Structure formats: C-alpha cells, structure tokens
Tab-separated table of C-alpha atoms in Angstrom:
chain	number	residue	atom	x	y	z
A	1290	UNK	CA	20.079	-9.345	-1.893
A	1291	UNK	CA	17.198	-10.512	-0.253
A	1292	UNK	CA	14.651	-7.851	0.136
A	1293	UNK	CA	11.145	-7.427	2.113
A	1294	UNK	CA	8.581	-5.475	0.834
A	1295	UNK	CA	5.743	-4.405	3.188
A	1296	UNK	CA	2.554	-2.616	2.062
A	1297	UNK	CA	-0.671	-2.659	2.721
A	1298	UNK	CA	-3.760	-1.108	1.240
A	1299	UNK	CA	-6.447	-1.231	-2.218
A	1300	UNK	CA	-4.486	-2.360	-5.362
A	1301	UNK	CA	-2.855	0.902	-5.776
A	1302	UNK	CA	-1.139	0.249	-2.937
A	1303	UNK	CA	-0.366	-3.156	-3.488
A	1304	UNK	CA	0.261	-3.255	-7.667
A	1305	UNK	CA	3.706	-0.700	-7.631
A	1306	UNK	CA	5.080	-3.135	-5.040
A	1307	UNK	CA	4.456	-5.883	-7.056
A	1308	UNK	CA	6.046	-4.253	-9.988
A	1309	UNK	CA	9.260	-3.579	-7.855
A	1310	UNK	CA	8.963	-7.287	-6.799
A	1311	UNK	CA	9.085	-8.466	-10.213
A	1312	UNK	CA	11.829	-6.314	-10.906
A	1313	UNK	CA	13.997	-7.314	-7.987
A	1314	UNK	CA	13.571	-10.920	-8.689
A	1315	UNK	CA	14.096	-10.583	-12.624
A	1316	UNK	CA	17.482	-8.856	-11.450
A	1317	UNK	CA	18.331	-11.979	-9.653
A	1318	UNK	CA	17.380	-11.166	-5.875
A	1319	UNK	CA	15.018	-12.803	-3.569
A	1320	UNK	CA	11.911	-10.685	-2.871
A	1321	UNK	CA	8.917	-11.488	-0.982
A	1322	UNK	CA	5.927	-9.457	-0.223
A	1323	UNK	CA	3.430	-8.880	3.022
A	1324	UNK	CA	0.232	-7.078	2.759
A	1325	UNK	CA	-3.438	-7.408	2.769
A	1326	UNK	CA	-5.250	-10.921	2.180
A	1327	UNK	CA	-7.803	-8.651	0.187
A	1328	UNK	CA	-4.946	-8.343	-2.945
A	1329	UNK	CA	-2.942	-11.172	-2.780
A	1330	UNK	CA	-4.115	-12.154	-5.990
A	1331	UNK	CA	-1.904	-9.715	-7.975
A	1332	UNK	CA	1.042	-10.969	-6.501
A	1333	UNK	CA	0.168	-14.656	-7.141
A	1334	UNK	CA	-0.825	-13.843	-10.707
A	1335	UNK	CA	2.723	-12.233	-11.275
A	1336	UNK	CA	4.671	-15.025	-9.289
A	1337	UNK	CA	5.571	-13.221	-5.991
A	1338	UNK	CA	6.049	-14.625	-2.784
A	1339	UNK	CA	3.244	-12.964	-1.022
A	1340	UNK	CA	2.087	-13.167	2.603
A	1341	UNK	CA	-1.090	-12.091	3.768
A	1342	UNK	CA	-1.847	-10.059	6.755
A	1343	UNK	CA	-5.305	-8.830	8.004
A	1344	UNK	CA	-7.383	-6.482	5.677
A	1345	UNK	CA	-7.518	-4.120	9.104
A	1346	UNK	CA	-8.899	-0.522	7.992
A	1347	UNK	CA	-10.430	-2.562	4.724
A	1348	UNK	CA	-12.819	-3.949	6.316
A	1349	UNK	CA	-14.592	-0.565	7.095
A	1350	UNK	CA	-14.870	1.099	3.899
A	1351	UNK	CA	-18.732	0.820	4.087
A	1352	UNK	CA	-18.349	2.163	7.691
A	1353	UNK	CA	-20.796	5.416	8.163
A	1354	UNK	CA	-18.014	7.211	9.596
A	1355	UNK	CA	-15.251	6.521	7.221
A	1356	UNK	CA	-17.938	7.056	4.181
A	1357	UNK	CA	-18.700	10.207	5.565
A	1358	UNK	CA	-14.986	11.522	5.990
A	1359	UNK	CA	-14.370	10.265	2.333
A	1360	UNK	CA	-17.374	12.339	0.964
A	1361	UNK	CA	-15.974	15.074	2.980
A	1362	UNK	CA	-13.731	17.588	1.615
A	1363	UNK	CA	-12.741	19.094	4.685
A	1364	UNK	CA	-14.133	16.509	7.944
A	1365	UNK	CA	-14.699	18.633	11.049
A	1366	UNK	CA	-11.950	17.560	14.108
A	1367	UNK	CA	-14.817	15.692	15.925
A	1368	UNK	CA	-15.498	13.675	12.729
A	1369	UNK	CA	-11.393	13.258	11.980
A	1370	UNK	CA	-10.706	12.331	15.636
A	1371	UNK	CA	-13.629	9.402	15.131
A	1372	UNK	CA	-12.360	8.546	11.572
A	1373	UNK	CA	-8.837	7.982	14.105
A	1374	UNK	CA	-10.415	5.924	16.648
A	1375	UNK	CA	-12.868	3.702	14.058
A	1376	UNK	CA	-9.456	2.925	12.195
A	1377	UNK	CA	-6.850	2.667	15.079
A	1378	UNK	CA	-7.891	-0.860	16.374
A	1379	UNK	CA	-7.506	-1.854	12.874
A	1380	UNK	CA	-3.903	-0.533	12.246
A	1381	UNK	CA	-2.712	-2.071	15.342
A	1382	UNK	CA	-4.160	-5.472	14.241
A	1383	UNK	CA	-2.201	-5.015	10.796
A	1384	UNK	CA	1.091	-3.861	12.539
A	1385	UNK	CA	1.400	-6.866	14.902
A	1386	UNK	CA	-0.128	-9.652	12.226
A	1387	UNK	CA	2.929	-7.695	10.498
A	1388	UNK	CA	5.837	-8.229	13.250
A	1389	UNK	CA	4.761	-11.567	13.459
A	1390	UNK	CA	5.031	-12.339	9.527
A	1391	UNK	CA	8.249	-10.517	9.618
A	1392	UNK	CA	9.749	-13.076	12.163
A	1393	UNK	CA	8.224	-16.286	10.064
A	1394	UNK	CA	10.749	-15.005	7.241
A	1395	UNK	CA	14.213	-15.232	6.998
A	1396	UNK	CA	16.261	-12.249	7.601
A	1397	UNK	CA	16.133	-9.648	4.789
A	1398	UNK	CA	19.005	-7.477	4.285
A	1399	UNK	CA	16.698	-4.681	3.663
A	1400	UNK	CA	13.138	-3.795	4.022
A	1401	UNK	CA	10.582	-1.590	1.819
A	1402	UNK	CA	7.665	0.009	3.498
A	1403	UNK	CA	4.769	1.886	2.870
A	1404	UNK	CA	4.541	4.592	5.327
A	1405	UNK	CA	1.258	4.115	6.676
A	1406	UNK	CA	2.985	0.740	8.073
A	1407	UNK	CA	5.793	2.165	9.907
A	1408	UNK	CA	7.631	-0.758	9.398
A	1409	UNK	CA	11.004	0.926	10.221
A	1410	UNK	CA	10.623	-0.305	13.644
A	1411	UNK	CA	11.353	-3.672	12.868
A	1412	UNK	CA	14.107	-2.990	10.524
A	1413	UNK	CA	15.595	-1.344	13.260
A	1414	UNK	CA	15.145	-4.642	15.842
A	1415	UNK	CA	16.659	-6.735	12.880
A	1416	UNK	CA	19.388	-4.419	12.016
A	1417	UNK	CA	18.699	-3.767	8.179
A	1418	UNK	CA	18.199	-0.301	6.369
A	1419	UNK	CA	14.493	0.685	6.273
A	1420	UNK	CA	13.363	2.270	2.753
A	1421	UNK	CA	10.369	4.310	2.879
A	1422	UNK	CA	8.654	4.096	-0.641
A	1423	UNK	CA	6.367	7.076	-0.485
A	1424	UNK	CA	4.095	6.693	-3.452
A	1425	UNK	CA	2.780	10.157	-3.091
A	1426	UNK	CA	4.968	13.095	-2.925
A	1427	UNK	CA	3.432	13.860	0.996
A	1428	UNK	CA	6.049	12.591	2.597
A	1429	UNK	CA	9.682	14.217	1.695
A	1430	UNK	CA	9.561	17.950	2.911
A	1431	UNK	CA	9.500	20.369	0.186
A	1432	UNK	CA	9.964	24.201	-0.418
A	1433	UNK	CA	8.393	24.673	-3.494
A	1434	UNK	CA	4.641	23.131	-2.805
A	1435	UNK	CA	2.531	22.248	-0.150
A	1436	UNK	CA	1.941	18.737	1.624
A	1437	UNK	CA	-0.600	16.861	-0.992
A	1438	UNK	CA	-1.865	15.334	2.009
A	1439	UNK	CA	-2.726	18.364	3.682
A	1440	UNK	CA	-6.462	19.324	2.579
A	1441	UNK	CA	-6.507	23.476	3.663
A	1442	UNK	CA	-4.872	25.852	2.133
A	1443	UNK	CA	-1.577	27.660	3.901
A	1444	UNK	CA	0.557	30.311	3.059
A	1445	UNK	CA	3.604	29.603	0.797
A	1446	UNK	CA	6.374	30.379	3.456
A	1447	UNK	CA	4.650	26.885	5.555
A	1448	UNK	CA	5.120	24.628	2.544
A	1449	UNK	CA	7.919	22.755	4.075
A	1450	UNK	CA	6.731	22.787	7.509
A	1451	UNK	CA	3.459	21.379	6.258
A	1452	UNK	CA	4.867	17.604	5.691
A	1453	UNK	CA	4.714	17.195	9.700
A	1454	UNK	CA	0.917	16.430	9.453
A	1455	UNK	CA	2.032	13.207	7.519
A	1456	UNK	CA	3.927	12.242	10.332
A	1457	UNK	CA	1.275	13.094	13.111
A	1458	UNK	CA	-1.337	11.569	11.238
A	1459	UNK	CA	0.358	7.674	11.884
A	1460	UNK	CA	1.195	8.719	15.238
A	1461	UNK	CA	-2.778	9.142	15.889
A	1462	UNK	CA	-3.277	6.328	13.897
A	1463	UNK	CA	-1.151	3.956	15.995
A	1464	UNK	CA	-1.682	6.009	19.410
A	1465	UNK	CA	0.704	4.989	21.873
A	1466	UNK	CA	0.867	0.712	20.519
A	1467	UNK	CA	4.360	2.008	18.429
A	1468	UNK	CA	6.239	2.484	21.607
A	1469	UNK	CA	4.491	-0.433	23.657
A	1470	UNK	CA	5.490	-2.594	20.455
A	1471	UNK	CA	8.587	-1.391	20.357
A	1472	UNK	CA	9.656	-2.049	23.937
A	1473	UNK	CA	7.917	-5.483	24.439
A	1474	UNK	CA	7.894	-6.871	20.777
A	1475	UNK	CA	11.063	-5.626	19.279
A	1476	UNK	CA	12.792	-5.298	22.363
A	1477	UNK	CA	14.565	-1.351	21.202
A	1478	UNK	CA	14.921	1.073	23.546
A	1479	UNK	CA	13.036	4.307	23.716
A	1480	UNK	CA	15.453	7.139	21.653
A	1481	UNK	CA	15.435	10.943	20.432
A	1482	UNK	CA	13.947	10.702	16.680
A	1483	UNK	CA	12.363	6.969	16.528
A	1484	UNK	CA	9.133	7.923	15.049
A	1485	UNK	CA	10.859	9.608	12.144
A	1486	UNK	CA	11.184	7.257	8.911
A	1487	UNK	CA	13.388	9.618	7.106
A	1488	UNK	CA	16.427	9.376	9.978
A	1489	UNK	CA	18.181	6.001	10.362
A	1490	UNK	CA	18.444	5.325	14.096
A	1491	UNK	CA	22.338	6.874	13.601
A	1492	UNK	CA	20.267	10.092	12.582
A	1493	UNK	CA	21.668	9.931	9.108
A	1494	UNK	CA	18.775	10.508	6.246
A	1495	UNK	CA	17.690	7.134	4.395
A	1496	UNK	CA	16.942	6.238	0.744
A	1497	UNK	CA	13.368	7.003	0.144
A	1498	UNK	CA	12.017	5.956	-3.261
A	1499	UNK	CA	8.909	8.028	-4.450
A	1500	UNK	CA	7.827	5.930	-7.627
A	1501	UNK	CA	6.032	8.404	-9.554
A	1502	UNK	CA	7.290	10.843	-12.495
A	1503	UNK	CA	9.471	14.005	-11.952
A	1504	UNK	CA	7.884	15.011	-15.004
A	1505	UNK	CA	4.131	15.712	-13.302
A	1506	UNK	CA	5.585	17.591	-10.717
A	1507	UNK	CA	5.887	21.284	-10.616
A	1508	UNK	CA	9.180	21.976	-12.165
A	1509	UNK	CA	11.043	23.618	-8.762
A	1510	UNK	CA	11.755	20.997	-6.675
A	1511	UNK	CA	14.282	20.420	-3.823
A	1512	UNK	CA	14.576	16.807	-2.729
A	1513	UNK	CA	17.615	15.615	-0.283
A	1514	UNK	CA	19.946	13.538	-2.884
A	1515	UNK	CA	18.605	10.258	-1.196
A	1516	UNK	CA	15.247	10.972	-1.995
A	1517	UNK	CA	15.031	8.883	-5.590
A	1518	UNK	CA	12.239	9.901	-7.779
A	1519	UNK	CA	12.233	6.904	-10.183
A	1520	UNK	CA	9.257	7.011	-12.414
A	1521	UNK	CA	5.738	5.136	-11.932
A	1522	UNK	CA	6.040	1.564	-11.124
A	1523	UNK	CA	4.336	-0.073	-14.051
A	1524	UNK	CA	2.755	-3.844	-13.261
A	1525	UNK	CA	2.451	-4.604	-17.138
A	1526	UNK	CA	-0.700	-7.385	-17.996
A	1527	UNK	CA	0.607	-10.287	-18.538
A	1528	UNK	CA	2.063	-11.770	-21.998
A	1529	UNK	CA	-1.106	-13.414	-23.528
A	1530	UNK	CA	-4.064	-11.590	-22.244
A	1531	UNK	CA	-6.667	-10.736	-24.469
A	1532	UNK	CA	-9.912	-8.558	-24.358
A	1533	UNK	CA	-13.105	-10.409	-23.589
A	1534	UNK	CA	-15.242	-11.067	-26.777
A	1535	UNK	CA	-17.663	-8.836	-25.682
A	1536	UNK	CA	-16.065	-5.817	-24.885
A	1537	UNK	CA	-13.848	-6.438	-28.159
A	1538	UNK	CA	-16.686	-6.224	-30.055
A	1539	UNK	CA	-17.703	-3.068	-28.449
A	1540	UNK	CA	-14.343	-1.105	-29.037
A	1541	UNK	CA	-14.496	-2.320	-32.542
A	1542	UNK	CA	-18.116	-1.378	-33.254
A	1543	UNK	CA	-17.537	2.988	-33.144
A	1544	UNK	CA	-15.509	5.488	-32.545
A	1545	UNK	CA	-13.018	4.593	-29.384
A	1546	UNK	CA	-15.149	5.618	-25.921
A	1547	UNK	CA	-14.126	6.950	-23.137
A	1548	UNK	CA	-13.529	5.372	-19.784
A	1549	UNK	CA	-14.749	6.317	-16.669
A	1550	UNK	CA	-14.085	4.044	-13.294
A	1551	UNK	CA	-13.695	5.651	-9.613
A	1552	UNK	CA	-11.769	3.113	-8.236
A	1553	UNK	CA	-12.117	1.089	-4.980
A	1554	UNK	CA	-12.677	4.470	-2.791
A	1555	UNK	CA	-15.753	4.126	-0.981
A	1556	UNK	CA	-17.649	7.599	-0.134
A	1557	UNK	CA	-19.593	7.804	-3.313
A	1558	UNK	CA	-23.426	6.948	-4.196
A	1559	UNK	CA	-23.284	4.174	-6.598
A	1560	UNK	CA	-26.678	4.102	-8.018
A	1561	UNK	CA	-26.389	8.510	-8.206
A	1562	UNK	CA	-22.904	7.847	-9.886
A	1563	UNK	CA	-24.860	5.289	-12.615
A	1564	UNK	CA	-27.318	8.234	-13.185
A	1565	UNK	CA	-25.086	10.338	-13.374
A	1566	UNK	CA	-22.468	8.881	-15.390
A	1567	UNK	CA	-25.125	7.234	-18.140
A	1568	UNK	CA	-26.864	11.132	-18.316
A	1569	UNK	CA	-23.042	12.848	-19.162
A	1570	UNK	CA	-22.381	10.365	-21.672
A	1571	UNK	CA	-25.467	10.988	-23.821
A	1572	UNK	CA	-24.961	14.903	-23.094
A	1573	UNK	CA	-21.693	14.303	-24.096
A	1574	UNK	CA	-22.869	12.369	-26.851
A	1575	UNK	CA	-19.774	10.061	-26.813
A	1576	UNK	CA	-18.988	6.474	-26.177
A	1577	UNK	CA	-18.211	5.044	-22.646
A	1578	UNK	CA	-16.470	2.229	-20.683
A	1579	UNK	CA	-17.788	2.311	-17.228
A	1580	UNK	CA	-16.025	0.256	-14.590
A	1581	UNK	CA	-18.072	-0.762	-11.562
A	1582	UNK	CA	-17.315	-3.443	-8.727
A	1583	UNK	CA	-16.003	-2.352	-5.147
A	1584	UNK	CA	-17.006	1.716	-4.454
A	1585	UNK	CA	-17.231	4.217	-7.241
A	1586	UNK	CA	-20.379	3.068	-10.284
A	1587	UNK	CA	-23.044	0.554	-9.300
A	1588	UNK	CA	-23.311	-1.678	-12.206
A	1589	UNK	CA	-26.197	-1.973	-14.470
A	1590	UNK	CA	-29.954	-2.913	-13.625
A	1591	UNK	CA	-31.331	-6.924	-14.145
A	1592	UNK	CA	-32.872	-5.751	-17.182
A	1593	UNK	CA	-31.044	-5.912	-20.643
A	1594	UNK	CA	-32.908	-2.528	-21.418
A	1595	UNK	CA	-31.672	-1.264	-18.115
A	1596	UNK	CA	-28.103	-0.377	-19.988
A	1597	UNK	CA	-27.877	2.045	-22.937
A	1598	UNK	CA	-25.814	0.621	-25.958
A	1599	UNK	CA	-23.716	3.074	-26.204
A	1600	UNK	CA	-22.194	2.187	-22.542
A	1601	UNK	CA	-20.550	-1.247	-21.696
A	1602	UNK	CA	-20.296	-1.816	-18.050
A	1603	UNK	CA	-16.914	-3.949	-16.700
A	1604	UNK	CA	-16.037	-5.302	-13.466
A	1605	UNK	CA	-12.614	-4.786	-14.059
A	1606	UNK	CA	-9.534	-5.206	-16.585
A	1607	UNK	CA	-6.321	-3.954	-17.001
A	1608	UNK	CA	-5.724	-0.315	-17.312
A	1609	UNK	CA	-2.272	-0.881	-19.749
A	1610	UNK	CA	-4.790	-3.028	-22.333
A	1611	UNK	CA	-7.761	-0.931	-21.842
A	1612	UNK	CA	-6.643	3.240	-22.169
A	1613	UNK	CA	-4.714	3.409	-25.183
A	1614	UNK	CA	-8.287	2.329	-26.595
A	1615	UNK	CA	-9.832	5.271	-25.365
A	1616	UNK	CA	-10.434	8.630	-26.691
A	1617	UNK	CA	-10.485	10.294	-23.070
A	1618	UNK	CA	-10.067	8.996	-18.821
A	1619	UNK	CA	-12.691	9.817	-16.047
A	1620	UNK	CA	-11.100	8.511	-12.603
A	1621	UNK	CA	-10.857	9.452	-8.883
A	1622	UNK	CA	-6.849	10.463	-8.975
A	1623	UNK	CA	-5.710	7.655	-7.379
A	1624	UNK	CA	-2.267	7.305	-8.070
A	1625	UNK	CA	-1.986	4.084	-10.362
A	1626	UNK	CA	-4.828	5.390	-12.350
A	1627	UNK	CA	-2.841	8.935	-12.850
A	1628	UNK	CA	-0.104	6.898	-14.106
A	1629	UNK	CA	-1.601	4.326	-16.324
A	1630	UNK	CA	-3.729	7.057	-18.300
A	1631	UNK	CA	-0.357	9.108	-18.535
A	1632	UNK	CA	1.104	6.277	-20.245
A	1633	UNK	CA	-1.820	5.791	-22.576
A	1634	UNK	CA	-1.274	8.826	-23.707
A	1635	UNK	CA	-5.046	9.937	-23.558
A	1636	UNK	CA	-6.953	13.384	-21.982
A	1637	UNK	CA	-7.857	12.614	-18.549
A	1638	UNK	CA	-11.125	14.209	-16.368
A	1639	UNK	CA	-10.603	13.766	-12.823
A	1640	UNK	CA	-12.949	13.469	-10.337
A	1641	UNK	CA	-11.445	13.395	-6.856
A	1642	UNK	CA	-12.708	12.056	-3.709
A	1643	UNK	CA	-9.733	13.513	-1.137
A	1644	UNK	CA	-6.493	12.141	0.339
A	1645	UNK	CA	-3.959	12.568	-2.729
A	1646	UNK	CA	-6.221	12.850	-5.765
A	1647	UNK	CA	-7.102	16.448	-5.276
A	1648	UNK	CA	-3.150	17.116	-5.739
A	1649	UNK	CA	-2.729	14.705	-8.806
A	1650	UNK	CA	-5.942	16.275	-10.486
A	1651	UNK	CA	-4.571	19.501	-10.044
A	1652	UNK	CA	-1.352	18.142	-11.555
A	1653	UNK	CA	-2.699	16.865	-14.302
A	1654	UNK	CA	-4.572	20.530	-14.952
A	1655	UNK	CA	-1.574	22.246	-14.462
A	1656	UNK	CA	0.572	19.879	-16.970
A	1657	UNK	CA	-2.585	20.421	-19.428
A	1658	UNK	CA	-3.905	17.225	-19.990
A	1659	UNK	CA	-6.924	17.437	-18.312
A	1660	UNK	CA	-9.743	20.338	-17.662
A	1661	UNK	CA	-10.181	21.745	-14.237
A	1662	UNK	CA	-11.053	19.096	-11.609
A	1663	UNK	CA	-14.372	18.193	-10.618
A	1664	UNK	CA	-14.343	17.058	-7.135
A	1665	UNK	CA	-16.816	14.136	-6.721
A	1666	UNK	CA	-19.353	16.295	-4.256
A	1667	UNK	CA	-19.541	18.401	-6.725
A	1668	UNK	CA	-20.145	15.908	-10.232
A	1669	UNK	CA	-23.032	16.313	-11.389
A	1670	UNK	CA	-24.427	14.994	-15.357
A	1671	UNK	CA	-24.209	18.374	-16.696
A	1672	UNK	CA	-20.484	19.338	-15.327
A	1673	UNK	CA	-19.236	15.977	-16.085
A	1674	UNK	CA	-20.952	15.964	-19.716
A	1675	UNK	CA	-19.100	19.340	-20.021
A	1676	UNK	CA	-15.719	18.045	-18.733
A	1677	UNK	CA	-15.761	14.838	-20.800
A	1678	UNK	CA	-17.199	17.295	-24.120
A	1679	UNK	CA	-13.719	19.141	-23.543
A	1680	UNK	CA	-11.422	16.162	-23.076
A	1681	UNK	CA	-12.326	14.393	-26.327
A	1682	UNK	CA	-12.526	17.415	-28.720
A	1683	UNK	CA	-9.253	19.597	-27.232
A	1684	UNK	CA	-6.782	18.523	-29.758
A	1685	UNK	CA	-4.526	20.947	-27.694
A	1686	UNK	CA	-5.546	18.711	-24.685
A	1687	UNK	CA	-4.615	15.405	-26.885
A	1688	UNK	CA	-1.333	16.416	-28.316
A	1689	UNK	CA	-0.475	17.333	-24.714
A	1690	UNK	CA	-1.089	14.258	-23.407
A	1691	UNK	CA	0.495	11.994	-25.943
A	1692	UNK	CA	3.371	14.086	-25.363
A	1693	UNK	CA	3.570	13.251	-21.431
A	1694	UNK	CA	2.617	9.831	-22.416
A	1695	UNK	CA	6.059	9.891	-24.603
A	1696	UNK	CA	8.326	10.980	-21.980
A	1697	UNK	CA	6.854	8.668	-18.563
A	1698	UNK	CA	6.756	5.279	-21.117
A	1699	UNK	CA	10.428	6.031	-21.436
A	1700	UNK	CA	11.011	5.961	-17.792
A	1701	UNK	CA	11.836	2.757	-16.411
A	1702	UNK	CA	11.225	3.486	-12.741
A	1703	UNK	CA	11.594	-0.364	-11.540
A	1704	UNK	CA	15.151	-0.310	-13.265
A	1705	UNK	CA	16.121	2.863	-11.563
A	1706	UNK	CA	14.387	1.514	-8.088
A	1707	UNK	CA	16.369	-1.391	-8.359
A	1708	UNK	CA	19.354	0.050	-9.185
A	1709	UNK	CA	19.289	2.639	-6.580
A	1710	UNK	CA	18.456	-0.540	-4.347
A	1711	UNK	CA	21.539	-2.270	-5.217
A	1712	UNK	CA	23.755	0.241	-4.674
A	1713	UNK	CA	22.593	0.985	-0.965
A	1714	UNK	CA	22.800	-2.732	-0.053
A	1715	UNK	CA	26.421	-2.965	-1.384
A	1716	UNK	CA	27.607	0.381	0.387
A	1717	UNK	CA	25.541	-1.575	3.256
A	1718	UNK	CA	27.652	-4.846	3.300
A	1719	UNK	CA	30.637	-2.557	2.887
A	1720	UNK	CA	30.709	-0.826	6.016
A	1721	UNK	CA	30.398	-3.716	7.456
C-alpha cells in the first residue's frame, strides 16, 4: 500500500501523522508525508518522507486580528468574518502548493487528510479513497454531545445538527477557490455533495479515523461503523534520548514539580503569563517546569536572579520523557498535550485558549482528573495557585488519573489505524 498523508498545522497537527507514518512504514507500506515547512523536522527526526508546503495561516499567529480572536472566547461576526479574510489568502496558498506536491508524487492508493485541507478533492481527480483523520471529535455528527468546535451553547435536541458549522467554517475559509480548483486544476465536474468529506463521490460514507481515546469521551456515543476511534497516536522519543544535565539535576534535587507549558497558540501575554505563572507556583508552594518558546510563557529575564530556583525554564522536550516526572500538568488543551499527560498518568490543570481545548478541559473535569477549567482570560496567580494546590494534593484526583493513564497506554491506536487502513485498501483493490 502506498499511502499519502496530508496535514498541515503546529506540531499537534503534524506529530499524530507522523506516528501513523511510522506505523504504516514499520508494517511494510510506503508512506510519505506533506505539510508545513515550519515542522518538518519531526518527520525527518523519525525517518519520514516529508514534503514541505507553505506555512500559510502560520505565518500570522502574531497577526492583531488572529491574536485577538484567540484571546477571544466568543469573537463578534465582524471580528470572525476578518479572522476569515486575514486567513483565506493563506489557505488557498497551502491548498494549491498542496495539488502541486500531490502531482510531484507517485500515485498513492489512498490518501489521509486533515480536514482543514480538504484534500478529498484530489483523491477524487486521482481516483483513490479519501480518509478524513479528524483529530478532534468536531467532525463526525453526534447525538449525544455538542460540536467541540462550536463555542455557544445550544439546546440538546441541535447536538447533531451542530457539526454543520465544521463544514461551513472551510467553506469560508476557502471561499469559492474549491470549486475554481476543482474545475481548472483537477479537472472534476461540479456534483450534488462534493464539499462533503464524509460521502465518497458514489455518496457512500468513508472511513474516518478520529485518533483519540473512546475512553475520554462521554460514555453515549453513536458513531457510523466507519467512523474508527483508534486511540491517541503516540510519536514515542526516540530510543537513546536522555534529559539534559541541567534539568536532570533539577528533577533529582526535590520533590517531582509540576509542568506548566501553553503550547504554540498565540493569543496570550507572555511576559503576564511569566508573572503569573512564577506568582502561582510560590502560592502554590510547589515545584515547576515551565516551557516557553513560540506563544504561551516568555522565558526568563538576562539576569540569573531574574528566575526563582524553584522554577526551571525549557524551550522544549518531549512530553513522553518529561510527565511521568511530574507531580501535576498545566497546558492549553491542545490535543497532543491531553493525550501525553493521560498517558503519564498525572493530574492535569487546563487552561484553555478556544478552538477544541475548552471541550478536552471539560473532558478531562468530567473524567476527574483535573479541577474545573480555567480559561486563559480568566488565569490569574491566585486561581491558578488554587488549581495547581488541588491537582498535586487530590489523591482522589491522582488515583484517577493513573487509572486513565492505565487503560489509553494499553491502546495501540497506530496498530488499530493501520489495521483498519489495510483492510479498506484490500476491499479497495477488490472491487476492482
């Protein structure tokens, strides 16, 4: 099988494909990834064919207008429909850098795709199944909760009907350049249903692969039997890697600390965040590892003096090494973060900025391994000095966790992505 995987994004985006690559090509197939220049490292470092596109909308993450609609819970529609039109020209750049990558490769006999890069078009122009991997549950309709995408409130009966914003939102993304790509580029005629990832152009429903655990999701759920909910996608470090000497010496020299990082979200106040975050862990009177770099924490000042000892400031390292040292897990609710502090086992405070994370914060409430969110317009020292106080000293909380941690480390969700993968391609080449 030779399979194309197409994603494009921070490293959350980028990492769970990666981990599918590795287990596609362990299993024997040929696998090759296309997504942003900005993360091609993590493919190289794992040994994946990777091929870089434009950055696009990741190159205005320190834009005023998309900084203001991430430190918005709720943007206005004036500010959403300029959030559409700062972004749009960026999207288009990605999808036809995209088409053009597509045609450099040789034919795959199936293609994986993010849904924010509807790349279903061209699997349709080439012929091959399309697989959506949604890796948030905003995409599949559901009964039994609301669109995690969707930021208002609605009233239970609209749950299911609520998963059409997802699908609106990359149609004003991409305007009307979807249609003019797909009659000049691809060469496919205009038909009933095209925009709609979930329908094969026959109108049958495709395999979707959601690679995140059943187990954090509310325990009613009805997903169409090709919808595959596999388990997180886990990128494992590395064989060999090794903390650096410093911060080795740091987890060694107390009681294990707790981490706090926000992620590569931009939308925050770094310098506030570094106030804030160095004021809650002397309230809190615990131990922290504070990850800085692109968004969230600004790091420390020139001065030695500048950073308190009881905090040790990181660019960045891997979550899998890192968490099952710590006692507790601040983050924004990005997705890969969720899942790599559910493995670790460890009590989690999240802090979310919008998009999924409010949904995966209230997740991780509801399966009771965190305390109630505290959305990130709302952290202050005190509130997060009381959030992280309850996190470390909840044995409840910790028991809970380690628990969860149990049951998602025994979930192989490559192995079950593959697998699923495998089968479709077969069934595929049988037909015809």
């Amino acid at each position: 099988m030779r399979a194309l995987l197409v994603t494009h994004g921070s490293r959350g985006d980028v990492q769970p494909f990666v981990a599918l690559a590795r287990g596609l090509s362990a299993a024997g197939h040929d696998v090759s990834i296309i997504g942003p220049r900005r993360t091609f490292q993590i493919a190289r470092s794992a040994g994946i064919p990777y091929v870089p596109v434009a950055d696009g909308p990741l190159e205005l993450l320190n834009d005023p207008v998309i900084v203001k609609v991430n430190q918005s819970s709720r943007p206005g529609p004036v500010l959403a429909m300029r959030w559409f039109l700062r972004n749009r020209p960026r999207y288009v750049q990605v999808l036809e850098e995209l088409i053009a990558a597509v045609r450099a490769q040789p034919r795959p006999d199936v293609i994986l795709f993010q849904p924010w890069v509807p790349a279903h078009h061209i699997a349709e122009s080439l012929d091959v199944p399309a697989v959506p991997v949604c890796l948030q549950p905003g995409w599949v309709p559901t009964p039994d909760f609301p669109n995690p995408l969707l930021a208002t409130r609605i009233p239970r009966a609209l749950n299911k009907a609520s998963y059409a914003s997802s699908k609106l939102t990359v149609r004003l993304l991409y305007g009307s350049t979807i249609d003019r790509v797909r009659r000049q580029e691809l060469g496919l005629l205009s038909r009933r249903g095209r925009h709609n990832m979930l329908r094969s152009p026959d109108g049958k429903p495709v395999t979707v692969l959601q690679p995140f655990s059943p187990h954090v999701l509310p325990e009613t759920r009805h997903y169409p039997p090709t919808t595959h909910t596999t388990g997180f996608w886990r990128l494992p470090t590395p064989r060999g890697w090794s903390a650096p000497p410093r911060l080795a010496r740091f987890l060694e020299a107390g009681r294990p600390p707790v981490y706090i990082g926000f992620g590569s979200l931009t939308g925050s106040n770094p310098l506030r965040l570094r106030e804030a975050v160095i004021a809650a862990v002397r309230q809190a009177g615990v131990r922290a590892v504070v990850a800085t770099g692109w968004g969230g924490v600004a790091g420390p000042g020139q001065e030695e003096s500048s950073t308190p000892e009881e905090i040790f400031f990181l660019d960045e390292v891997p979550h899998d090494q890192l968490f099952p040292h710590m006692a507790a897990v601040v983050h924004h609710g990005g997705a890969g973060t969720t899942a790599a502090a559910l493995a670790a086992g460890r009590p989690q405070v999240v802090c979310p900025f919008g998009f999924d994370q409010p949904f995966w914060a209230r997740r991780m409430r509801a399966c009771g391994v965190a305390p109630p969110p505290l959305p990130q317009h709302r952290l202050t020292a005190e509130r997060l000095a009381v959030a992280v106080d309850r996190a470390v000293r909840d044995t409840g909380m910790a028991q809970r966790a380690e628990h969860l941690g149990v049951l998602t480390r025994a979930q192989d969700g490559v192995a079950e992505a593959v697998e699923v993968l495998e089968n479709m391609v077969a069934r595929a080449r049988g037909v015809s």
